[in-house]
Amino acid sequence: MKLLVFAGSTRSGSFNRRLAREAAAMARAAGAEVTHIELGDFDVPMYNADAEAIATPPDVMKLKQVFHDHPAWIVCTPEYNASYPALLKNLLDWLSSPVRGDPVWSDDFRFSRGKVVGVLSASPGALGGLRSQSHLIPLLFNLHCWVAPQTYALGRAGDAFDPAGKLVDDRARARVQGVIDQVLHAAARLHTP
Ligand SMILES: Cc1cc2nc3c(=O)[nH]c(=O)nc-3n(C[C@H](O)[C@H](O)[C@H](O)COP(=O)(O)O)c2cc1C
């Protein structure tokens, strides 16, 4: 199963980027063919319909294809003001916007329709960014994704990783594994060749 893993943060010390790295390693160990991307490696400007009318940015075109090529995704979202960050909203807005004059990308949801998505979050707070999930999940439904019923919010994230970036708590690791397993299980059934 081809699994795409990404975090909604570009911060150097990001807890969600660490969580994404851990989830990617755990999914690889579970047999998935994992692509782990860093959003900071892509040039995605703030969405602007006038700029888009001239051309969709090359990295947006690249990401549309990457997302399309993976039947399963794991997203690790920070929580900003009880919601998910603008970085994720901006990315998903760009990816869902049809490309003018391009028949392949005229369908808003070509990149996302039918994807099985696991949602993780991490925050230094006690709730682990749980409220960001409650906003992100309806957006994923709007994109015609299947969201795995198991999710996990990693609280007190400042204490959750060792210096090598490994999750220190076995219960946290088991919860992340539970989300990964559910995503891979559902994607294998929904995306039979
Ligand atoms: C504008 C802003 C709003 C935030 N709001 C929340 C919040 O509502 N709940 C929360 O738990 N943390 C909140 N935080 C703290 C983030 O959870 C914290 O910065 C976290 O480390 C961001 O994720 P990252 O480590 O993956 O970059 C906020 C941070 C910023 C910059």
PDB file of C-alpha atoms in Angstrom, residues 18-188:
ATOM      1  CA  ARG A  18       8.607  14.459  14.554  1.00  0.00           C
ATOM      2  CA  LEU A  19       5.320  12.598  14.865  1.00  0.00           C
ATOM      3  CA  ALA A  20       5.138  12.274  11.070  1.00  0.00           C
ATOM      4  CA  ARG A  21       8.677  10.842  10.988  1.00  0.00           C
ATOM      5  CA  GLU A  22       7.720   8.302  13.642  1.00  0.00           C
ATOM      6  CA  ALA A  23       4.476   7.395  11.872  1.00  0.00           C
ATOM      7  CA  ALA A  24       6.360   6.972   8.582  1.00  0.00           C
ATOM      8  CA  ALA A  25       8.881   4.626  10.210  1.00  0.00           C
ATOM      9  CA  MET A  26       6.134   2.615  11.907  1.00  0.00           C
ATOM     10  CA  ALA A  27       4.139   2.329   8.676  1.00  0.00           C
ATOM     11  CA  ARG A  28       7.249   1.170   6.794  1.00  0.00           C
ATOM     12  CA  ALA A  29       7.791  -1.479   9.450  1.00  0.00           C
ATOM     13  CA  ALA A  30       4.150  -2.534   8.931  1.00  0.00           C
ATOM     14  CA  GLY A  31       4.903  -3.134   5.231  1.00  0.00           C
ATOM     15  CA  ALA A  32       3.604   0.086   3.657  1.00  0.00           C
ATOM     16  CA  GLU A  33       5.425   1.790   0.798  1.00  0.00           C
ATOM     17  CA  VAL A  34       5.801   5.168   2.478  1.00  0.00           C
ATOM     18  CA  THR A  35       6.421   8.566   0.920  1.00  0.00           C
ATOM     19  CA  HIS A  36       7.205  11.086   3.651  1.00  0.00           C
ATOM     20  CA  ILE A  37       7.105  14.670   2.399  1.00  0.00           C
ATOM     21  CA  GLU A  38       8.045  17.904   4.157  1.00  0.00           C
ATOM     22  CA  LEU A  39       5.791  20.788   3.142  1.00  0.00           C
ATOM     23  CA  GLY A  40       8.754  23.143   3.624  1.00  0.00           C
ATOM     24  CA  ASP A  41      10.385  21.549   0.569  1.00  0.00           C
ATOM     25  CA  PHE A  42       7.636  22.923  -1.697  1.00  0.00           C
ATOM     26  CA  ASP A  43       6.989  26.453  -2.835  1.00  0.00           C
ATOM     27  CA  VAL A  44       3.254  26.934  -2.274  1.00  0.00           C
ATOM     28  CA  PRO A  45       2.312  30.621  -2.130  1.00  0.00           C
ATOM     29  CA  MET A  46      -0.815  31.935  -0.456  1.00  0.00           C
ATOM     30  CA  TYR A  47      -3.753  31.004  -2.671  1.00  0.00           C
ATOM     31  CA  ASN A  48      -4.672  33.825  -5.038  1.00  0.00           C
ATOM     32  CA  ALA A  49      -7.178  33.293  -7.824  1.00  0.00           C
ATOM     33  CA  ASP A  50      -5.679  36.063  -9.970  1.00  0.00           C
ATOM     34  CA  ALA A  51      -2.214  34.455  -9.810  1.00  0.00           C
ATOM     35  CA  GLU A  52      -3.815  31.072 -10.496  1.00  0.00           C
ATOM     36  CA  ALA A  53      -5.536  32.452 -13.598  1.00  0.00           C
ATOM     37  CA  ILE A  54      -2.038  33.112 -14.998  1.00  0.00           C
ATOM     38  CA  ALA A  55      -0.583  29.741 -13.920  1.00  0.00           C
ATOM     39  CA  THR A  56      -0.876  27.153 -11.161  1.00  0.00           C
ATOM     40  CA  PRO A  57       2.534  27.090  -9.408  1.00  0.00           C
ATOM     41  CA  PRO A  58       4.787  24.189 -10.490  1.00  0.00           C
ATOM     42  CA  ASP A  59       5.067  22.785  -6.943  1.00  0.00           C
ATOM     43  CA  VAL A  60       1.266  22.736  -6.618  1.00  0.00           C
ATOM     44  CA  MET A  61       1.115  20.677  -9.830  1.00  0.00           C
ATOM     45  CA  LYS A  62       3.790  18.350  -8.396  1.00  0.00           C
ATOM     46  CA  LEU A  63       1.878  17.931  -5.134  1.00  0.00           C
ATOM     47  CA  LYS A  64      -1.435  17.266  -6.905  1.00  0.00           C
ATOM     48  CA  GLN A  65       0.238  14.292  -8.579  1.00  0.00           C
ATOM     49  CA  VAL A  66       1.933  13.071  -5.374  1.00  0.00           C
ATOM     50  CA  PHE A  67      -1.352  13.152  -3.437  1.00  0.00           C
ATOM     51  CA  HIS A  68      -3.201  11.501  -6.326  1.00  0.00           C
ATOM     52  CA  ASP A  69      -0.629   8.691  -6.511  1.00  0.00           C
ATOM     53  CA  HIS A  70      -1.173   7.627  -2.878  1.00  0.00           C
ATOM     54  CA  PRO A  71      -4.426   5.839  -1.922  1.00  0.00           C
ATOM     55  CA  ALA A  72      -3.704   6.385   1.785  1.00  0.00           C
ATOM     56  CA  TRP A  73      -2.482   9.410   3.703  1.00  0.00           C
ATOM     57  CA  ILE A  74      -1.471  10.192   7.279  1.00  0.00           C
ATOM     58  CA  VAL A  75      -1.599  13.858   8.261  1.00  0.00           C
ATOM     59  CA  CYS A  76      -0.109  15.244  11.490  1.00  0.00           C
ATOM     60  CA  THR A  77      -1.693  18.572  12.280  1.00  0.00           C
ATOM     61  CA  PRO A  78      -0.713  21.280  14.759  1.00  0.00           C
ATOM     62  CA  GLU A  79      -3.473  23.198  16.525  1.00  0.00           C
ATOM     63  CA  TYR A  80      -3.643  26.946  16.008  1.00  0.00           C
ATOM     64  CA  ASN A  81      -6.467  28.750  17.770  1.00  0.00           C
ATOM     65  CA  ALA A  82      -8.420  25.533  18.252  1.00  0.00           C
ATOM     66  CA  SER A  83      -8.222  24.705  14.547  1.00  0.00           C
ATOM     67  CA  TYR A  84      -5.692  23.481  12.001  1.00  0.00           C
ATOM     68  CA  PRO A  85      -3.054  25.876  10.625  1.00  0.00           C
ATOM     69  CA  ALA A  86      -3.267  28.016   7.505  1.00  0.00           C
ATOM     70  CA  LEU A  87      -0.406  26.001   5.987  1.00  0.00           C
ATOM     71  CA  LEU A  88      -2.712  22.981   5.640  1.00  0.00           C
ATOM     72  CA  LYS A  89      -5.769  24.979   4.572  1.00  0.00           C
ATOM     73  CA  ASN A  90      -3.768  26.811   1.928  1.00  0.00           C
ATOM     74  CA  LEU A  91      -2.272  23.590   0.605  1.00  0.00           C
ATOM     75  CA  LEU A  92      -5.630  21.806   0.393  1.00  0.00           C
ATOM     76  CA  ASP A  93      -7.272  24.851  -1.218  1.00  0.00           C
ATOM     77  CA  TRP A  94      -4.610  24.927  -3.927  1.00  0.00           C
ATOM     78  CA  LEU A  95      -4.765  21.170  -4.491  1.00  0.00           C
ATOM     79  CA  SER A  96      -8.562  21.206  -4.836  1.00  0.00           C
ATOM     80  CA  SER A  97      -8.677  24.095  -7.250  1.00  0.00           C
ATOM     81  CA  PRO A  98      -9.103  22.958 -10.877  1.00  0.00           C
ATOM     82  CA  VAL A  99      -6.350  23.868 -13.323  1.00  0.00           C
ATOM     83  CA  ARG A 100      -7.686  26.047 -16.085  1.00  0.00           C
ATOM     84  CA  GLY A 101      -7.301  24.538 -19.539  1.00  0.00           C
ATOM     85  CA  ASP A 102      -6.026  21.206 -18.176  1.00  0.00           C
ATOM     86  CA  PRO A 103      -8.589  18.435 -18.706  1.00  0.00           C
ATOM     87  CA  VAL A 104      -6.728  16.042 -16.350  1.00  0.00           C
ATOM     88  CA  TRP A 105      -6.973  18.445 -13.433  1.00  0.00           C
ATOM     89  CA  SER A 106     -10.428  19.898 -14.161  1.00  0.00           C
ATOM     90  CA  ASP A 107     -11.904  17.731 -11.376  1.00  0.00           C
ATOM     91  CA  ASP A 108     -11.538  19.515  -8.006  1.00  0.00           C
ATOM     92  CA  PHE A 109     -11.205  16.264  -6.063  1.00  0.00           C
ATOM     93  CA  ARG A 110      -9.059  14.190  -8.418  1.00  0.00           C
ATOM     94  CA  PHE A 111      -6.172  14.435  -5.928  1.00  0.00           C
ATOM     95  CA  SER A 112      -8.279  13.397  -2.913  1.00  0.00           C
ATOM     96  CA  ARG A 113     -11.372  11.405  -3.873  1.00  0.00           C
ATOM     97  CA  GLY A 114     -11.567   8.048  -2.072  1.00  0.00           C
ATOM     98  CA  LYS A 115      -8.313   8.450  -0.160  1.00  0.00           C
ATOM     99  CA  VAL A 116      -8.170   6.804   3.245  1.00  0.00           C
ATOM    100  CA  VAL A 117      -6.804   9.316   5.734  1.00  0.00           C
ATOM    101  CA  GLY A 118      -5.438   8.870   9.242  1.00  0.00           C
ATOM    102  CA  VAL A 119      -5.444  12.003  11.362  1.00  0.00           C
ATOM    103  CA  LEU A 120      -2.836  12.630  14.062  1.00  0.00           C
ATOM    104  CA  SER A 121      -2.069  15.809  15.957  1.00  0.00           C
ATOM    105  CA  ALA A 122       0.502  16.970  18.509  1.00  0.00           C
ATOM    106  CA  SER A 123       0.580  19.932  20.825  1.00  0.00           C
ATOM    107  CA  PRO A 124       2.398  20.982  23.984  1.00  0.00           C
ATOM    108  CA  GLY A 125      -1.063  21.347  25.549  1.00  0.00           C
ATOM    109  CA  ALA A 126      -2.965  18.625  27.376  1.00  0.00           C
ATOM    110  CA  LEU A 127      -5.482  18.039  24.570  1.00  0.00           C
ATOM    111  CA  GLY A 128      -2.798  17.310  21.982  1.00  0.00           C
ATOM    112  CA  GLY A 129      -4.424  19.410  19.292  1.00  0.00           C
ATOM    113  CA  LEU A 130      -7.674  17.443  19.394  1.00  0.00           C
ATOM    114  CA  ARG A 131      -9.682  20.523  18.425  1.00  0.00           C
ATOM    115  CA  SER A 132      -7.675  20.932  15.214  1.00  0.00           C
ATOM    116  CA  GLN A 133      -8.875  17.467  14.211  1.00  0.00           C
ATOM    117  CA  SER A 134     -12.514  18.454  14.675  1.00  0.00           C
ATOM    118  CA  HIS A 135     -12.050  21.115  11.989  1.00  0.00           C
ATOM    119  CA  LEU A 136      -9.725  19.196   9.684  1.00  0.00           C
ATOM    120  CA  ILE A 137     -11.905  16.080   9.474  1.00  0.00           C
ATOM    121  CA  PRO A 138     -14.946  17.873   7.952  1.00  0.00           C
ATOM    122  CA  LEU A 139     -12.610  19.436   5.388  1.00  0.00           C
ATOM    123  CA  LEU A 140     -11.339  15.956   4.488  1.00  0.00           C
ATOM    124  CA  PHE A 141     -14.939  14.772   4.107  1.00  0.00           C
ATOM    125  CA  ASN A 142     -15.550  17.697   1.778  1.00  0.00           C
ATOM    126  CA  LEU A 143     -12.600  16.471  -0.302  1.00  0.00           C
ATOM    127  CA  HIS A 144     -14.352  13.059  -0.549  1.00  0.00           C
ATOM    128  CA  CYS A 145     -11.853  11.281   1.705  1.00  0.00           C
ATOM    129  CA  TRP A 146     -12.570   8.336   3.993  1.00  0.00           C
ATOM    130  CA  VAL A 147     -11.276   9.321   7.418  1.00  0.00           C
ATOM    131  CA  ALA A 148     -10.173   6.463   9.671  1.00  0.00           C
ATOM    132  CA  PRO A 149     -12.376   6.354  12.795  1.00  0.00           C
ATOM    133  CA  GLN A 150      -9.324   5.996  15.038  1.00  0.00           C
ATOM    134  CA  THR A 151      -7.356   9.198  15.455  1.00  0.00           C
ATOM    135  CA  TYR A 152      -4.751  10.209  18.020  1.00  0.00           C
ATOM    136  CA  ALA A 153      -3.903  13.511  19.691  1.00  0.00           C
ATOM    137  CA  LEU A 154      -0.465  13.547  21.341  1.00  0.00           C
ATOM    138  CA  GLY A 155      -0.593  15.850  24.353  1.00  0.00           C
ATOM    139  CA  ARG A 156       2.366  17.317  26.285  1.00  0.00           C
ATOM    140  CA  ALA A 157       4.356  16.828  23.101  1.00  0.00           C
ATOM    141  CA  GLY A 158       7.365  18.633  24.569  1.00  0.00           C
ATOM    142  CA  ASP A 159       7.993  15.581  26.766  1.00  0.00           C
ATOM    143  CA  ALA A 160       6.872  12.931  24.280  1.00  0.00           C
ATOM    144  CA  PHE A 161      10.051  12.404  22.244  1.00  0.00           C
ATOM    145  CA  ASP A 162      13.582  11.363  23.190  1.00  0.00           C
ATOM    146  CA  PRO A 163      16.566  13.292  21.730  1.00  0.00           C
ATOM    147  CA  ALA A 164      16.574  10.945  18.713  1.00  0.00           C
ATOM    148  CA  GLY A 165      12.953  11.879  17.979  1.00  0.00           C
ATOM    149  CA  LYS A 166      11.457   8.580  19.143  1.00  0.00           C
ATOM    150  CA  LEU A 167       8.168   8.490  21.030  1.00  0.00           C
ATOM    151  CA  VAL A 168       9.045   7.570  24.610  1.00  0.00           C
ATOM    152  CA  ASP A 169       5.642   6.327  25.777  1.00  0.00           C
ATOM    153  CA  ASP A 170       4.614   2.858  24.587  1.00  0.00           C
ATOM    154  CA  ARG A 171       0.929   3.788  24.926  1.00  0.00           C
ATOM    155  CA  ALA A 172       1.397   6.736  22.567  1.00  0.00           C
ATOM    156  CA  ARG A 173       3.255   4.473  20.137  1.00  0.00           C
ATOM    157  CA  ALA A 174       0.412   1.928  20.295  1.00  0.00           C
ATOM    158  CA  ARG A 175      -2.174   4.623  19.557  1.00  0.00           C
ATOM    159  CA  VAL A 176      -0.211   5.832  16.515  1.00  0.00           C
ATOM    160  CA  GLN A 177       0.166   2.235  15.373  1.00  0.00           C
ATOM    161  CA  GLY A 178      -3.600   1.774  15.762  1.00  0.00           C
ATOM    162  CA  VAL A 179      -4.287   4.646  13.365  1.00  0.00           C
ATOM    163  CA  ILE A 180      -1.714   3.359  10.854  1.00  0.00           C
ATOM    164  CA  ASP A 181      -3.129  -0.176  10.979  1.00  0.00           C
ATOM    165  CA  GLN A 182      -6.668   1.056  10.437  1.00  0.00           C
ATOM    166  CA  VAL A 183      -5.643   3.223   7.478  1.00  0.00           C
ATOM    167  CA  LEU A 184      -3.703   0.400   5.815  1.00  0.00           C
ATOM    168  CA  HIS A 185      -6.527  -2.089   6.482  1.00  0.00           C
ATOM    169  CA  ALA A 186      -9.226   0.145   4.981  1.00  0.00           C
ATOM    170  CA  ALA A 187      -7.104   1.331   2.051  1.00  0.00           C
ATOM    171  CA  ALA A 188      -6.270  -2.250   1.081  1.00  0.00           C
TER     172      ALA A 188
END
